[in-house]
Coordinates of C-alpha atoms and ligand atoms in Angstrom, one line a residue:
X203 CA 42.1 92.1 124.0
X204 CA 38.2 92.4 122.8
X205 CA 37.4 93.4 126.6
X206 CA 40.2 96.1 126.6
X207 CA 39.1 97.2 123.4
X208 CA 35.6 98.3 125.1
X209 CA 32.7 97.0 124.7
X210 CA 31.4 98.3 121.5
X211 CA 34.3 97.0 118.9
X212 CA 33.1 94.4 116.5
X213 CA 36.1 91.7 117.3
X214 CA 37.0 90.6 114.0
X215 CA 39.2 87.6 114.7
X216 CA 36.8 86.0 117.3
X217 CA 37.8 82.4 116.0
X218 CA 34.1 81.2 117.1
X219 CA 32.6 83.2 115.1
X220 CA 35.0 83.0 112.1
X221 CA 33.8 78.9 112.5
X222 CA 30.3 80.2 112.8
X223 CA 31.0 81.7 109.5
X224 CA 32.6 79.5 107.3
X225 CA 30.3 76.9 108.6
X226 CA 27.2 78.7 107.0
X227 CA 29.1 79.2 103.9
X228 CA 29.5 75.5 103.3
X229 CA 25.9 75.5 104.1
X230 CA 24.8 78.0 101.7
X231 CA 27.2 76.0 99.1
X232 CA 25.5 72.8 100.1
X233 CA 22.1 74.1 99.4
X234 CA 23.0 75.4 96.4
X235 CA 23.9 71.8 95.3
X236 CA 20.6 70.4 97.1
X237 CA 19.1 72.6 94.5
X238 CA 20.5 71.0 91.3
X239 CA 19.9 68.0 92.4
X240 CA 16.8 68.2 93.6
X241 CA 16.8 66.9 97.3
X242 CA 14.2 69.0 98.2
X243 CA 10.8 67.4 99.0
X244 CA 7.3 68.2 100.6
X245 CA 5.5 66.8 103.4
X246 CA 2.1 67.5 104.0
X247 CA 0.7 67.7 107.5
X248 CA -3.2 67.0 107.6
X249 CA -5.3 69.6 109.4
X250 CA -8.9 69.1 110.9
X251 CA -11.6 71.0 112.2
X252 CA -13.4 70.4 115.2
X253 CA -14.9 67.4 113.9
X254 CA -11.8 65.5 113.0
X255 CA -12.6 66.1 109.3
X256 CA -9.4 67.5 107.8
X257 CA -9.7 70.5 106.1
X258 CA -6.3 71.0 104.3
X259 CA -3.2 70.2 104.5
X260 CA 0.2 72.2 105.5
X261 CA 3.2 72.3 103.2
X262 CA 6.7 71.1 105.0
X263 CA 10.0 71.6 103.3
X264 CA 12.5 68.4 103.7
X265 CA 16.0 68.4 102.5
X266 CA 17.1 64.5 101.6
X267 CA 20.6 64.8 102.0
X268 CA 22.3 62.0 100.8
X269 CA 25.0 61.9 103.8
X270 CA 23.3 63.6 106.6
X271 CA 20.0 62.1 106.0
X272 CA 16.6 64.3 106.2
X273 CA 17.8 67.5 107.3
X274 CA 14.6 69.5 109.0
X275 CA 13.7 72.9 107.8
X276 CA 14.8 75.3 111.4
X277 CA 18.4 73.8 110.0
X278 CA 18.5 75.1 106.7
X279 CA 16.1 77.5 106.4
X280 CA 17.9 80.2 107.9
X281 CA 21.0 79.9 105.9
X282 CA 18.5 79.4 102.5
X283 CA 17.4 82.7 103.7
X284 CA 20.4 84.9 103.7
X285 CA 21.1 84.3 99.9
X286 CA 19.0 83.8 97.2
X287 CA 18.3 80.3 97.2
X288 CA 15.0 81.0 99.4
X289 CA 13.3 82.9 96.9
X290 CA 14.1 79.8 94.2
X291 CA 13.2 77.2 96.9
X292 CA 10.0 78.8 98.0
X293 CA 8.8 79.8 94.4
X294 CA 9.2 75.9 93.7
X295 CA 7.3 75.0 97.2
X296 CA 4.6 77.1 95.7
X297 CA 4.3 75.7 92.4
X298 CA 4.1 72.3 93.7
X299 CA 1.5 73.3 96.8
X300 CA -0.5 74.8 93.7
X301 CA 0.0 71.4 91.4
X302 CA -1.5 69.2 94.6
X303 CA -4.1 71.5 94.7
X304 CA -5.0 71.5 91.0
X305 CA -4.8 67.5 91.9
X306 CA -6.7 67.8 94.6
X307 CA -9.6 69.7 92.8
X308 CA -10.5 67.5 89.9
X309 CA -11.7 64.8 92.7
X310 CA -14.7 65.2 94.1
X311 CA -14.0 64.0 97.5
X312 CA -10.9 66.2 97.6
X313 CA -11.4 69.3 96.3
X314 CA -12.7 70.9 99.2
X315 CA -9.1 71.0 100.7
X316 CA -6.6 73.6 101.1
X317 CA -2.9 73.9 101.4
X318 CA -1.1 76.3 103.5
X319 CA 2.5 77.4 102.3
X320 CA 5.0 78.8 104.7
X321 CA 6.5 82.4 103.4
X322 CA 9.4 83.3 104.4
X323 CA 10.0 87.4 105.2
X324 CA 12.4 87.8 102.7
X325 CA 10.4 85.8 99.9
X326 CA 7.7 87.9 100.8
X327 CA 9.3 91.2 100.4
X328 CA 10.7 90.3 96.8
X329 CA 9.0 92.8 94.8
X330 CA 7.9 90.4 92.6
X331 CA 6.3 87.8 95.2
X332 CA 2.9 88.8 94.8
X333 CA 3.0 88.3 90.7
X334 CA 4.8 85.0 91.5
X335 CA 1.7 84.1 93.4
X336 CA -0.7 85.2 90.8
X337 CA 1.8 83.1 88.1
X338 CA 1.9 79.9 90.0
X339 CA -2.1 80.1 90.7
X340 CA -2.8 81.0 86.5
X341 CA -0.3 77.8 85.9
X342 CA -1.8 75.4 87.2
X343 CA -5.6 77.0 87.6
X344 CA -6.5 76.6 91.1
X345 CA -9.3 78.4 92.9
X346 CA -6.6 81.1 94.9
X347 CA -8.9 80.7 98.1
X348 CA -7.6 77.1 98.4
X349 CA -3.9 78.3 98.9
X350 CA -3.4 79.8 102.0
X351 CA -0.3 81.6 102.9
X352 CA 1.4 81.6 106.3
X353 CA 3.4 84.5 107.2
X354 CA 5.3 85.7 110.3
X355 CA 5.2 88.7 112.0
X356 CA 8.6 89.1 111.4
X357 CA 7.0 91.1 108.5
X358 CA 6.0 93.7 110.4
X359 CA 10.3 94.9 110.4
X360 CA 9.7 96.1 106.9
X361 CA 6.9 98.8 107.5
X362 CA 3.8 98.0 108.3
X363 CA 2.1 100.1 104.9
X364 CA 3.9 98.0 102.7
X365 CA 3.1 94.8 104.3
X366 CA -0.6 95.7 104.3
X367 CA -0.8 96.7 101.1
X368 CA 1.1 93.3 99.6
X369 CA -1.2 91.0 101.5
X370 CA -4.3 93.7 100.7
X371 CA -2.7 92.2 96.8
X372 CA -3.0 88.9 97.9
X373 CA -6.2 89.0 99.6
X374 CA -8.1 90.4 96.6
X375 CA -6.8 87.8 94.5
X376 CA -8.3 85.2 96.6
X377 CA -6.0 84.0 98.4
X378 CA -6.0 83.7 101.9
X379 CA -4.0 84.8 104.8
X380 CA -2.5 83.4 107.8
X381 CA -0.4 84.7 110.3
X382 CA 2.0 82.0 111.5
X383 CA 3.7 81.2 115.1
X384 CA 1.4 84.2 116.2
X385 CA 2.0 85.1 119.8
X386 CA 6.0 84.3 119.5
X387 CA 7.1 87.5 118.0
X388 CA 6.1 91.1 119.0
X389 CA 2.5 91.3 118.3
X390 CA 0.5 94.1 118.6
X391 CA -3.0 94.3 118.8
X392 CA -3.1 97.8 116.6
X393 CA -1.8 96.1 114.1
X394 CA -3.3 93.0 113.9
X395 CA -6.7 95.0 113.5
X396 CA -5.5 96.1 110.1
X397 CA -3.7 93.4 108.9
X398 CA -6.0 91.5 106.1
X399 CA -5.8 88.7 107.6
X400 CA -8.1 84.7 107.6
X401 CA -6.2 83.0 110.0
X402 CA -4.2 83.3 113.3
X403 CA -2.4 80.4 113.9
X404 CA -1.6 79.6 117.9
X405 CA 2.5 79.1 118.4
X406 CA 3.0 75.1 119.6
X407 CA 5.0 77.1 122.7
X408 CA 1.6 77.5 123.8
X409 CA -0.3 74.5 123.0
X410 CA 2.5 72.2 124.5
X411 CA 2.0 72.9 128.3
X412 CA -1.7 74.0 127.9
X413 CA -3.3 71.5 130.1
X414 CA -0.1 72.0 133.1
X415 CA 0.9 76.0 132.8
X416 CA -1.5 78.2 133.6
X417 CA -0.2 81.1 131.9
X418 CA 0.5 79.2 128.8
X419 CA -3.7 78.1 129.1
X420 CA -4.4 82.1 129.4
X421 CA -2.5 82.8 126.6
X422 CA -4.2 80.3 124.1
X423 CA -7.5 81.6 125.5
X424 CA -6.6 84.9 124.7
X425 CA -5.3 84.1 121.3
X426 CA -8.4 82.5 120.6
X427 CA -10.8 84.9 121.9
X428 CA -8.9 87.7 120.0
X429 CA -9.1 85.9 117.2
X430 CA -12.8 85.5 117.5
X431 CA -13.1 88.8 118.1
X432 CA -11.5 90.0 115.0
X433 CA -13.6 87.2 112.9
X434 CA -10.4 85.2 112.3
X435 CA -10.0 81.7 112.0
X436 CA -7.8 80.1 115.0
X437 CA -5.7 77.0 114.2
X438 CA -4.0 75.4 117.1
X439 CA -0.4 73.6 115.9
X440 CA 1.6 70.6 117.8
X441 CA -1.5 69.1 119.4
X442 CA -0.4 66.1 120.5
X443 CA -3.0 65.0 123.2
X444 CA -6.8 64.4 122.7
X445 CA -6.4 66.6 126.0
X446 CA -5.3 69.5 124.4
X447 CA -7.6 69.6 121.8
X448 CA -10.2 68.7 124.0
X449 CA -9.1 72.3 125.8
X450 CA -8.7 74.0 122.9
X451 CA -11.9 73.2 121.2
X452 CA -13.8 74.0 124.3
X453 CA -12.7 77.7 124.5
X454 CA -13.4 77.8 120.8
X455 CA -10.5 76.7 118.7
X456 CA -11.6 76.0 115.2
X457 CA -9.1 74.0 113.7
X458 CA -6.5 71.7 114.4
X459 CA -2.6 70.5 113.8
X460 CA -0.5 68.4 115.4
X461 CA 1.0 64.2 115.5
X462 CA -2.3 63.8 117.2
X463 CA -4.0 63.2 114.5
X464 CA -0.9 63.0 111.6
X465 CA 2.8 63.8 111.3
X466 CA 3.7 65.3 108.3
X467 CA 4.1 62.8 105.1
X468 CA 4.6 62.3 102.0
X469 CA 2.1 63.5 99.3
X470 CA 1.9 59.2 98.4
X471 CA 1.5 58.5 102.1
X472 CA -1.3 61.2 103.0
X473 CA -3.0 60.2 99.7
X474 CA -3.3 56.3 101.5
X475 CA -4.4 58.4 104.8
X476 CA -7.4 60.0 103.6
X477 CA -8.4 57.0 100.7
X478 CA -8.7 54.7 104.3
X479 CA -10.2 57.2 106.4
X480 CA -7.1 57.8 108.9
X481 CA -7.0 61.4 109.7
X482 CA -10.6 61.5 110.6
X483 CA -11.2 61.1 114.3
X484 CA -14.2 60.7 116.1
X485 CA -16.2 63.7 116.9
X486 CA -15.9 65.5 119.7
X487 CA -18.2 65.4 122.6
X488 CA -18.5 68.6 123.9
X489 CA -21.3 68.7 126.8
Ligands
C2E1455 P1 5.8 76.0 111.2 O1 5.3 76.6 110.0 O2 5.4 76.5 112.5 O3 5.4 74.4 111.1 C1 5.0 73.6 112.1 C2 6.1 72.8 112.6 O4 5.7 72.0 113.7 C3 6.6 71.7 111.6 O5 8.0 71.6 111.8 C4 5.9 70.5 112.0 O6 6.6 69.3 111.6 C5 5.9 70.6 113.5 N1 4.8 69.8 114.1 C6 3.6 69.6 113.7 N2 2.9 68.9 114.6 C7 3.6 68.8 115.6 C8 3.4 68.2 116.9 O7 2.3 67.6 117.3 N3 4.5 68.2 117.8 C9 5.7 68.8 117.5 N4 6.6 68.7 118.4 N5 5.9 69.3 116.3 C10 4.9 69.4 115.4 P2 9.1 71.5 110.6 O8 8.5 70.7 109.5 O9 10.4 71.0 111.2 O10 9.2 73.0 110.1 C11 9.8 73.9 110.9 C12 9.6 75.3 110.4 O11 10.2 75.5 109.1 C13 8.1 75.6 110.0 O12 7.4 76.0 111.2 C14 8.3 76.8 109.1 O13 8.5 78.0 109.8 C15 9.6 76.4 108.4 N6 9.2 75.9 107.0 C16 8.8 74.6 106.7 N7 8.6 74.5 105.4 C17 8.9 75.8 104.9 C18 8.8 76.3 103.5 O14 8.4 75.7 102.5 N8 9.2 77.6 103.4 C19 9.6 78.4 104.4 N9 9.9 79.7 104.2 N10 9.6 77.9 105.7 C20 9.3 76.6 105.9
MG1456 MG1 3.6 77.1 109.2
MG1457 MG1 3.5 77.4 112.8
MG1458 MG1 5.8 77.0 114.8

């Protein structure tokens, strides 16, 4: 019937999607009782510069469900997205990325670290997301240029004057900028001249097959060489090969993420890492 109803009628009783549905409601439901009782957690995924010396960390969102186990972010995320719930969840994954750092900063041989937060579009477009930043920073009195936030250039959809403007905010607070995933979504090089950004960060689609695809290699070259150009820092993520990196740093990557050298942890765990040393690799020997 759909077919003979042409090709531009919304079918409404398409049973798949109906499932497709109703599934994402339980979901959302779910989430909403993850919330109350508190199932979310961090990891933190160590990253290095080209030394091996890490340099910050990255937030990860973890849901401990206590049926289905540690549900990974890509499953939930986009559900926690289309209600509310992701502007509670990530103003919580700020405060605590804020507390660590506050942690972090009354140790001497730890307060030179960062932590990178993940922002999700809609978060980001809450009118009050920028005061929640200012709020979470105040709290718990970190220096703002040690919380570094990573956007997408899925962003961009909302109008590229109020995006600039909200990070142009955020930038002259301190904090600093990142653009996330970069080279997976539309980017276009007029923009990215004006966005106010620190940080491009190179899409693991790219760093995977660096060393065997050829186009994949000229991309990361490019995305590094741009970001040069534009006096932005360049962070590779999902290294997983001392042969990447070794690639990467060569054409001028500046800092690193990946199993390589850590998987994302726990805050107790990666507190064991750096007290013995573990994320520090040798440096590299670049003739
Ligand atoms: P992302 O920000 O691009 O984070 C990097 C992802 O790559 C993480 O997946 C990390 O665990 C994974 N990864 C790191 N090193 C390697 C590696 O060497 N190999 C491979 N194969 N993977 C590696 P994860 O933790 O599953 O997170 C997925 C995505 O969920 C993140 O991608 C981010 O977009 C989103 N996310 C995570 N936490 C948050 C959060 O607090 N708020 C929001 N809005 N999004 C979040
Ligand atoms: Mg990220
Ligand atoms: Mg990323
Ligand atoms: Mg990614």
């Amino acid at each position: 019937q759909a077919k003979r109803a042409g090709r531009n009628t919304v079918c409404f009783f398409d049973p798949q999607m109906q499932a497709v549905a109703s599934a994402n409601a339980a979901l959302a439901a779910d989430l909403r009782l993850a919330w109350r009782h508190q199932q979310f957690e961090l990891d933190y995924q160590p990253q290095v510069d080209v030394n091996g010396r890490m340099t910050g960390a990255e937030a990860l969102l973890r849901w401990q469900h206590p049926q289905r186990g540690r549900v990974p972010p890509d499953q939930f995320i986009p559900t926690a997205e289309e209600t509310t719930l992701i502007l509670t969840i990530g103003r919580w994954v700020l405060d605590r990325a804020c507390e660590q750092l506050a942690a972090w900063s009354r140790r001497s041989d730890r307060s030179h670290l960062s932590i990178s937060v993940n922002v999700s579009a809609r978060q980001f477009r809450h009118p009050e997301f920028v005061d929640e930043v200012m709020d979470a920073i105040a709290r718990s009195g970190v220096a703002p240029n040690k919380l570094k936030l990573e956007l997408t250039e899925s962003l961009l959809a909302d109008g590229f004057d109020i995006t600039v403007n909200k990070m142009g905010s955020l930038k002259r607070m301190g904090v600093a900028l990142s653009l996330d995933d970069f080279g997976k979504g539309y980017s276009s090089l007029a923009y990215l001249k004006r966005l106010p950004l620190d940080q491009l960060k190179i899409d693991r689609e790219f760093v995977k097959d660096v060393l065997t695809d050829a186009n994949d290699a000229a991309i990361a070259r490019t995305i590094i060489g741009l970001a040069q150009s534009l006096h932005l820092q360049v962070v590779a993520e999902g290294v997983e090969t001392e042969e990447q990196r070794e690639f990467l740093a060569q054409h001028g990557c500046d800092g690193f993420q990946g199993y390589l050298f850590c998987r994302p942890m726990s805050i107790e765990r990666l507190e064991e890492f750096i007290e013995a040393n573990l994320v520090q690799l040798s440096p590299l020997k670049l003739s």
